[in-house]
Short mmCIF file of C-alpha atoms and ligand atoms in Angstrom, two decimals:
data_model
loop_
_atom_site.label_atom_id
_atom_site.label_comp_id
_atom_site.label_asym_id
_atom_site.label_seq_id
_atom_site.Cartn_x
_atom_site.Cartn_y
_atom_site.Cartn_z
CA UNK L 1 0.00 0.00 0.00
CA UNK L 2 1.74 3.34 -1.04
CA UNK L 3 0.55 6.37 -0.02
CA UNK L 4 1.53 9.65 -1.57
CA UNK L 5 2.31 11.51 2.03
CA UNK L 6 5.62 9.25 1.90
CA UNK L 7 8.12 11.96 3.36
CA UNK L 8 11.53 10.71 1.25
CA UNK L 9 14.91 13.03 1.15
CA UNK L 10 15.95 12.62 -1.79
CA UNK L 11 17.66 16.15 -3.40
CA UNK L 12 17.46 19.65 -1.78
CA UNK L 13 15.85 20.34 -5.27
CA UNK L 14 12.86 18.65 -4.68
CA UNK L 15 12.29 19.85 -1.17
CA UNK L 16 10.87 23.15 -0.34
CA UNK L 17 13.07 25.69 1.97
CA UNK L 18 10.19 25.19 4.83
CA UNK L 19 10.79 22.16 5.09
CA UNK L 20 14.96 22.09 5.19
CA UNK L 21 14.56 24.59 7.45
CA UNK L 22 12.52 22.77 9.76
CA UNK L 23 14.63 19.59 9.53
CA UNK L 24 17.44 21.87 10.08
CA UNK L 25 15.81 23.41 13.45
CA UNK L 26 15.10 20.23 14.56
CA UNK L 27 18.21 19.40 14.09
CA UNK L 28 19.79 21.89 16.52
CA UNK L 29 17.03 21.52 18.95
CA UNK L 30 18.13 17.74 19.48
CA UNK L 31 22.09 18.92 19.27
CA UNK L 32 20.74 21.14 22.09
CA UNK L 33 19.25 18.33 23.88
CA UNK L 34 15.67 20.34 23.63
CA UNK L 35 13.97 18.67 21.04
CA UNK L 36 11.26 20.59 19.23
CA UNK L 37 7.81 18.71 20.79
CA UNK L 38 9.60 18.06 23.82
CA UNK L 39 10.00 13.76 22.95
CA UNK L 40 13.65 13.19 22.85
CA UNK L 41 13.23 9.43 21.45
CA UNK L 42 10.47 10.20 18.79
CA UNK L 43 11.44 6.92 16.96
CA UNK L 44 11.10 4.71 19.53
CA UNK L 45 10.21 1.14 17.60
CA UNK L 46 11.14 2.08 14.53
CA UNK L 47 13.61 0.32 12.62
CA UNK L 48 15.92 2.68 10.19
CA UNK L 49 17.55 0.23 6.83
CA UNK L 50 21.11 1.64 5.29
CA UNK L 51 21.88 -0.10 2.36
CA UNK L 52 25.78 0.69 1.29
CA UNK L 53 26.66 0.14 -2.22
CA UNK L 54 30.22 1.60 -1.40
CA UNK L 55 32.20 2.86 1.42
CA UNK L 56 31.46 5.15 4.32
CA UNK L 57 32.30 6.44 7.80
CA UNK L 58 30.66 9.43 8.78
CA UNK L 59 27.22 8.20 6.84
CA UNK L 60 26.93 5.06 8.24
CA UNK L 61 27.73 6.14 11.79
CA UNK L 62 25.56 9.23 12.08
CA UNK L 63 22.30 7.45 10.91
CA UNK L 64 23.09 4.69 12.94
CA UNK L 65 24.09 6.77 16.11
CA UNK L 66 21.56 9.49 15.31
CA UNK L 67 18.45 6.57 15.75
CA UNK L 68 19.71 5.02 18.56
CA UNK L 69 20.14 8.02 20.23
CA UNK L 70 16.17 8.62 18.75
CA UNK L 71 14.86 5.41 20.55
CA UNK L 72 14.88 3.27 17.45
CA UNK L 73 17.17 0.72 15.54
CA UNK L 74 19.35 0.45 12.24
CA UNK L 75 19.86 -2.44 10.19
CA UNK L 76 22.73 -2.06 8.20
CA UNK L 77 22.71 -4.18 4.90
CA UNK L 78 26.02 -4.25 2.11
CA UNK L 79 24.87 -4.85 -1.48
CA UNK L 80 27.59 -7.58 -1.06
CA UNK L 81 26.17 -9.85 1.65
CA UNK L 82 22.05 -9.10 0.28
CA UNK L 83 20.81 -10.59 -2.37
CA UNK L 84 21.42 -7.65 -4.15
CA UNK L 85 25.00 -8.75 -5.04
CA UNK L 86 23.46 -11.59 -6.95
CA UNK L 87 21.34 -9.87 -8.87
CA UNK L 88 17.68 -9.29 -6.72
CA UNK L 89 16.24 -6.49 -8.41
CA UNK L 90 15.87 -3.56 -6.05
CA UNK L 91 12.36 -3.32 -6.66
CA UNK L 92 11.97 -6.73 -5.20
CA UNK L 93 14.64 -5.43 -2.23
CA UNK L 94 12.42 -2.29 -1.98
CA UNK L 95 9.15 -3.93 -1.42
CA UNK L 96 10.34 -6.97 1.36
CA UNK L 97 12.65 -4.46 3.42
CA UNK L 98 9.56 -2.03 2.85
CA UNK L 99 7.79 -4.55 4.97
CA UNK L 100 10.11 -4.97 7.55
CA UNK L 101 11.68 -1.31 7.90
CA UNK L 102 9.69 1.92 8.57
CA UNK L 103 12.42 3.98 6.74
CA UNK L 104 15.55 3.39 3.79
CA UNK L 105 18.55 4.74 3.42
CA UNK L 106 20.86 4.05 0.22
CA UNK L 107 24.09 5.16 -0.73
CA UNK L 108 24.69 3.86 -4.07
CA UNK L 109 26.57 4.75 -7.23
CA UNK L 110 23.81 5.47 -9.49
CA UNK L 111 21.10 7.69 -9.13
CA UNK L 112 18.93 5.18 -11.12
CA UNK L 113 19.01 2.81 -8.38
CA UNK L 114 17.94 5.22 -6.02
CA UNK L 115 14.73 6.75 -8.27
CA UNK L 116 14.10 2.71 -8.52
CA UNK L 117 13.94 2.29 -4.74
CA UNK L 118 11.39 5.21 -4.10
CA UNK L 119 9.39 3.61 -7.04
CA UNK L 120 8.48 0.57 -4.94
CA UNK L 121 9.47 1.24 -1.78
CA UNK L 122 5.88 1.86 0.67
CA UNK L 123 8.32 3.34 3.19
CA UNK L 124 10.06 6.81 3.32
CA UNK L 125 13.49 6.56 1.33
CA UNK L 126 16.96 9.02 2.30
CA UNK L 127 19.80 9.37 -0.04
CA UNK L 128 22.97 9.17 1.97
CA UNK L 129 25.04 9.52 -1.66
CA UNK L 130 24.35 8.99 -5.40
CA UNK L 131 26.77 9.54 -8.29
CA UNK L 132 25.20 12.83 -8.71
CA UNK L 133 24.38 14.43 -5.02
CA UNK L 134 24.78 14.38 -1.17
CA UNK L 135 22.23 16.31 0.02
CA UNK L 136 22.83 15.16 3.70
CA UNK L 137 26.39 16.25 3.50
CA UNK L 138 25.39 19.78 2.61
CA UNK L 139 22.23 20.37 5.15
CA UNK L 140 24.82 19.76 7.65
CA UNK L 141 27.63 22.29 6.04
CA UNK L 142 24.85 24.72 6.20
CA UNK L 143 24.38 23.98 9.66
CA UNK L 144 27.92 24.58 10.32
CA UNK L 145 28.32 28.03 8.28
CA UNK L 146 25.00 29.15 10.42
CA UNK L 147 26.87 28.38 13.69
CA UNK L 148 29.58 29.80 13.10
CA UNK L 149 28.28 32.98 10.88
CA UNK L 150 24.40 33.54 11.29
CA UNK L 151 21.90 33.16 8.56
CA UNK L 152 23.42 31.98 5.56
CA UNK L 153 21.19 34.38 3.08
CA UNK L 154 23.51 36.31 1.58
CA UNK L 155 26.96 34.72 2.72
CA UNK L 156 29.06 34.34 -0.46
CA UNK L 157 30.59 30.13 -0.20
CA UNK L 158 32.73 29.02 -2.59
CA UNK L 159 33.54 25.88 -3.97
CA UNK L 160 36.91 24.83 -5.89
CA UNK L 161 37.88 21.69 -7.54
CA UNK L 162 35.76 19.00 -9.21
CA UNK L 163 32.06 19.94 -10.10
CA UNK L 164 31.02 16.57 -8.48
CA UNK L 165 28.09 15.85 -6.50
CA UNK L 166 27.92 17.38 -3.21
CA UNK L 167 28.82 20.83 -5.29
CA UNK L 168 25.58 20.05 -7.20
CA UNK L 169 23.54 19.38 -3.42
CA UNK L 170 25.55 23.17 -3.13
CA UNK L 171 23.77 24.25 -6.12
CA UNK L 172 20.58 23.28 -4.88
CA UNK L 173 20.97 24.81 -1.54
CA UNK L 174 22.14 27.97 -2.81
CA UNK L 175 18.67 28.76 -4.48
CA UNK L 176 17.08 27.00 -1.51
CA UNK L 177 18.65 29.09 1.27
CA UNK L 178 19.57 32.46 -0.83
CA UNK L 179 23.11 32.47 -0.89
CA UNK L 180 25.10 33.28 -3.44
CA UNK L 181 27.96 30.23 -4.89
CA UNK L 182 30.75 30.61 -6.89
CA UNK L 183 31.86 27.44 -7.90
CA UNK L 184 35.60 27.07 -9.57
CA UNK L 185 36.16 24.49 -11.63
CA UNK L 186 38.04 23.14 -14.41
CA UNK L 187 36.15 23.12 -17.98
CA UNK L 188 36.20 19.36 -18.10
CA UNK L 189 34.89 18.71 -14.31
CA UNK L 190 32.25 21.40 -14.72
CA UNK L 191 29.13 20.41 -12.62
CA UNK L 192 26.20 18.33 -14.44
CA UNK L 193 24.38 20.09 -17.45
CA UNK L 194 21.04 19.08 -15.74
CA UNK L 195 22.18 20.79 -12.17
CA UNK L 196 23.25 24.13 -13.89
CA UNK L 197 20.43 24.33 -16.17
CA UNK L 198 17.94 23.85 -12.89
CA UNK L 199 19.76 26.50 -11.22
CA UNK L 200 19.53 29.03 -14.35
CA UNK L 201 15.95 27.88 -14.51
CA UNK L 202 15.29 28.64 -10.83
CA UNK L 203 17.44 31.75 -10.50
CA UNK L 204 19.85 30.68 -8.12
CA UNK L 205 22.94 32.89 -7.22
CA UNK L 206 25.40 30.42 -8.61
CA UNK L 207 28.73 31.89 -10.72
CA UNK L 208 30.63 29.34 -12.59
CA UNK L 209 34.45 30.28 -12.99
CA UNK L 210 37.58 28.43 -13.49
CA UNK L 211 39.97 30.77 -11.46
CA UNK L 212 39.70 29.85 -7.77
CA UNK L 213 41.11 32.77 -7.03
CA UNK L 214 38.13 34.95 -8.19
CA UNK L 215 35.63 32.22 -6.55
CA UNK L 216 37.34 32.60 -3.02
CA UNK L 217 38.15 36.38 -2.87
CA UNK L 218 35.87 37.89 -0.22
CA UNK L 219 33.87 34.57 0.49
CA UNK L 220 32.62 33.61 3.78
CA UNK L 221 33.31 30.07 3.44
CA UNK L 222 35.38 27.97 1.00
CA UNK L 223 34.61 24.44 0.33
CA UNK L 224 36.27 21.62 -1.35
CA UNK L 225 36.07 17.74 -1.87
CA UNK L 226 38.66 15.09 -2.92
CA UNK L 227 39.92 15.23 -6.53
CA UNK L 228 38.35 11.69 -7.26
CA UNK L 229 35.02 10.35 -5.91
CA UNK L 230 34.15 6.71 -5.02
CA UNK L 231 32.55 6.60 -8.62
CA UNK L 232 35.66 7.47 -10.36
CA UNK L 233 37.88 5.17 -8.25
CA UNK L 234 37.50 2.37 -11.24
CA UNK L 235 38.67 4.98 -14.16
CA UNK L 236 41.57 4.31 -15.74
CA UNK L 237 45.25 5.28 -14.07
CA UNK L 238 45.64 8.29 -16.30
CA UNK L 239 42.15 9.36 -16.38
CA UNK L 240 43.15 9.64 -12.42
CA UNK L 241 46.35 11.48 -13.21
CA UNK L 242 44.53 13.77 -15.85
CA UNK L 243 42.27 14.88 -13.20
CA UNK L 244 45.06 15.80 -10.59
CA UNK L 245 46.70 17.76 -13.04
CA UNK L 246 43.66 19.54 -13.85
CA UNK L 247 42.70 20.15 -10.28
CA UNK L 248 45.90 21.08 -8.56
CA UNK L 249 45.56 24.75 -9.46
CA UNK L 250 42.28 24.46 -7.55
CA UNK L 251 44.21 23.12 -4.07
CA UNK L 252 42.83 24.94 -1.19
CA UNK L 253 46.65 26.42 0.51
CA UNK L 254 46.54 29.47 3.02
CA UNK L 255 47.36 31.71 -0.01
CA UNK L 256 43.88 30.78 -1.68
CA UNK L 257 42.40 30.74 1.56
CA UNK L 258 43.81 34.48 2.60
CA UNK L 259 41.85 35.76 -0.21
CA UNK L 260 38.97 35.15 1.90
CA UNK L 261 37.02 36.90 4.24
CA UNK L 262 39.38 37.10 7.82
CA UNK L 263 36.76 35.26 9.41
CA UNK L 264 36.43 32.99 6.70
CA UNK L 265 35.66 28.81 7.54
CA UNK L 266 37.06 26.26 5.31
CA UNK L 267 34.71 23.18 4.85
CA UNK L 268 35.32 19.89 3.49
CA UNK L 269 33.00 16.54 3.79
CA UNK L 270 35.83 14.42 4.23
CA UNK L 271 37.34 11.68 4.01
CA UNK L 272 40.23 14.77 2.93
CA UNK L 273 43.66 13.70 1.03
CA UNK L 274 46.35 16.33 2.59
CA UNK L 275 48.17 18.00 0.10
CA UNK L 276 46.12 17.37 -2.82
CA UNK L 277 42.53 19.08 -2.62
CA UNK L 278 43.54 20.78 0.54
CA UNK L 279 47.05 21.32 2.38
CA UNK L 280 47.35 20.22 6.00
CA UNK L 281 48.15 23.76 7.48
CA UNK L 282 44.65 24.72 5.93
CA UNK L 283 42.36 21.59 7.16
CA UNK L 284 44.26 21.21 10.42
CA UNK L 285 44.66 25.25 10.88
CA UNK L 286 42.28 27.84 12.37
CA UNK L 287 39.98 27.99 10.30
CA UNK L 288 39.12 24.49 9.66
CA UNK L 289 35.10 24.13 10.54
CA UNK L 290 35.86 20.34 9.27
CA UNK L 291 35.41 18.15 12.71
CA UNK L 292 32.21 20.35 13.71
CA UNK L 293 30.86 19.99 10.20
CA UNK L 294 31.62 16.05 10.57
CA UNK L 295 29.24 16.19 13.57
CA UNK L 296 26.98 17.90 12.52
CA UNK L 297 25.93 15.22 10.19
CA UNK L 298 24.68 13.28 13.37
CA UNK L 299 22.59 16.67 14.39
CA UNK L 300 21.00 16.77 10.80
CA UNK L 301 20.41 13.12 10.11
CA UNK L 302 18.49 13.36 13.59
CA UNK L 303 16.70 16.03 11.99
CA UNK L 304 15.90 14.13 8.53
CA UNK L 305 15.14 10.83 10.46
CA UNK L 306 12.55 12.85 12.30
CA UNK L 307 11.05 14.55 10.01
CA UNK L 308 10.33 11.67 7.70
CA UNK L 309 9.70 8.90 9.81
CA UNK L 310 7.94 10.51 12.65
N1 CP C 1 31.17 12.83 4.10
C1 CP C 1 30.74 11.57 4.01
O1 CP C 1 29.64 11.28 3.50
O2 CP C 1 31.57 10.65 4.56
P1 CP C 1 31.46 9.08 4.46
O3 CP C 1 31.76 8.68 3.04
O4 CP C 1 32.46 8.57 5.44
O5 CP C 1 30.05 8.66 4.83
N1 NVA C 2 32.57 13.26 -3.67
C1 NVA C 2 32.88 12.22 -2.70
C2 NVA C 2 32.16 12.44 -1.42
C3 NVA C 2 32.47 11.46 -0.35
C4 NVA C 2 31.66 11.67 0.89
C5 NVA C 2 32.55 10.87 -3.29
O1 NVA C 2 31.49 10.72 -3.90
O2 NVA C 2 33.37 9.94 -3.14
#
């Protein structure tokens, strides 16, 4: 039985700003240990899925942390040891765990498979990573940019290196939340034609450049990610060694990050390679927001477990 009041998070895209915002307010009220309604373990009896299609630390540890700490329970499931591996649709996955689970979480490497879930799953579904977005990953850098700077309407963030997909969740948020995003990037790792024609289409803020130096200059916060995601790992040795030399220009060093507002934060989603997408003395220095941003993920996946399982 589906109904069509199924609360999934899926893309910032597809969610309206009322609604972020209240995940991201509930959110703080649990980090604050005052959770908005007063229950502290809304989910007791509820039973969360993850189902990993590739690696993770901070994903798999804050959604299974965050419901615990929500009075409910997470089953986590590899695509290796399921069914899955030997070929199970994920229709057919969707439907049993849909029956077992009250909510689903995938991290996968193709959006396909997760538009296939929500097609037959009867229970709310969460991206936790696709090929083309990380929408968790970014509610909880907004989090940390609001901690640290107030609203984050009219803060200028910028993003340098590969156009890959938690820039595009930046895209989204930037028309969501009404900031404005310069994103630097080489021509070749530009973000997705689909991403930057929604954002045209919607009027978001966003500047596309390929000097970082003119993305960064004056910017409240500067954000990068490693120069090859788990969806590239497979490519080809010098497809990996043509995309470091495209992206070293766009290494976040103090001198990129002095350009900067003083008060600037530098974010990253981690896991972070030192000295190429970002130096040590700039991850590990002052004005790293990296390990409060890395926690924050638990806050915000509190917040999205809430809101669509409650
Ligand atoms: N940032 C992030 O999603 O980390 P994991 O891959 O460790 O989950
Ligand atoms: N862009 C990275 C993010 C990891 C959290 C990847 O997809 O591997």
């Amino acid at each position: 039985m589906k109904t069509a009041a199924l609360r999934h998070f899926l893309d910032l895209d597809v969610l309206e700003t009322g609604t972020l915002r209240r995940i991201l307010d509930m959110g703080a009220a649990f980090k604050a240990k005052r959770p908005l309604g007063g229950d502290a373990k809304p989910l007791a009896g509820k039973t969360l899925a993850m189902i990993f299609e590739k690696p993770s630390t901070r994903t798999r540890v804050s959604f299974e942390v965050g419901i615990r700490q929500l009075g409910g329970e997470a089953v986590i499931l590899s695509h290796l040891d399921t069914q899955l591996g030997r070929g199970e649709s994920i229709g057919d996955t969707a439907r049993v765990l849909s029956r077992y689970c009250d909510a689903i979480m995938l991290r996968t490497n193709r959006a396909d498979n997760l538009a296939e879930l929500v097609r037959h799953a009867t229970v709310p579904v969460i991206n936790g990573l696709t090929d083309l977005s990380h929408p968790c990953q970014v509610m909880a850098d907004v989090m940390t940019i609001e901690e640290r700077k107030g609203d984050i309407a009219g803060k200028v963030v910028a993003w340098t290196g590969d156009g890959n997909n938690v820039a595009a969740s930046w895209i989204h948020a930037a028309k969501r939340f009404a900031f404005e995003l310069r994103l630097a990037c080489p021509e070749p790792l530009r973000p997705h034609a689909d991403v930057l024609a929604w954002a045209k289409r919607e009027g978001a803020r966003i500047q596309l450049l390929t000097d970082p130096d003119a993305a960064v200059r004056g910017a409240d916060a500067v954000v990068t990610d490693t120069w090859v995601s788990m969806d590239q790992e497979g490519t080809a040795r010098d497809n990996r060694e043509k995309r470091h030399n495209l992206l070293a220009p766009y290494r976040v060093d103090e001198r990129l990050m002095g350009l900067a507002k003083q008060d600037a934060i530098f974010l990253h989603c981690l896991p972070a390679h030192r000295g190429e997408e970002v130096t040590a003395s700039v991850i590990d220095g002052a004005q790293s927001a990296v390990w409060d941003e890395a926690e924050n993920r638990l806050h915000v996946q509190k917040g999205i477990l809430a809101w669509c399982m409650a």
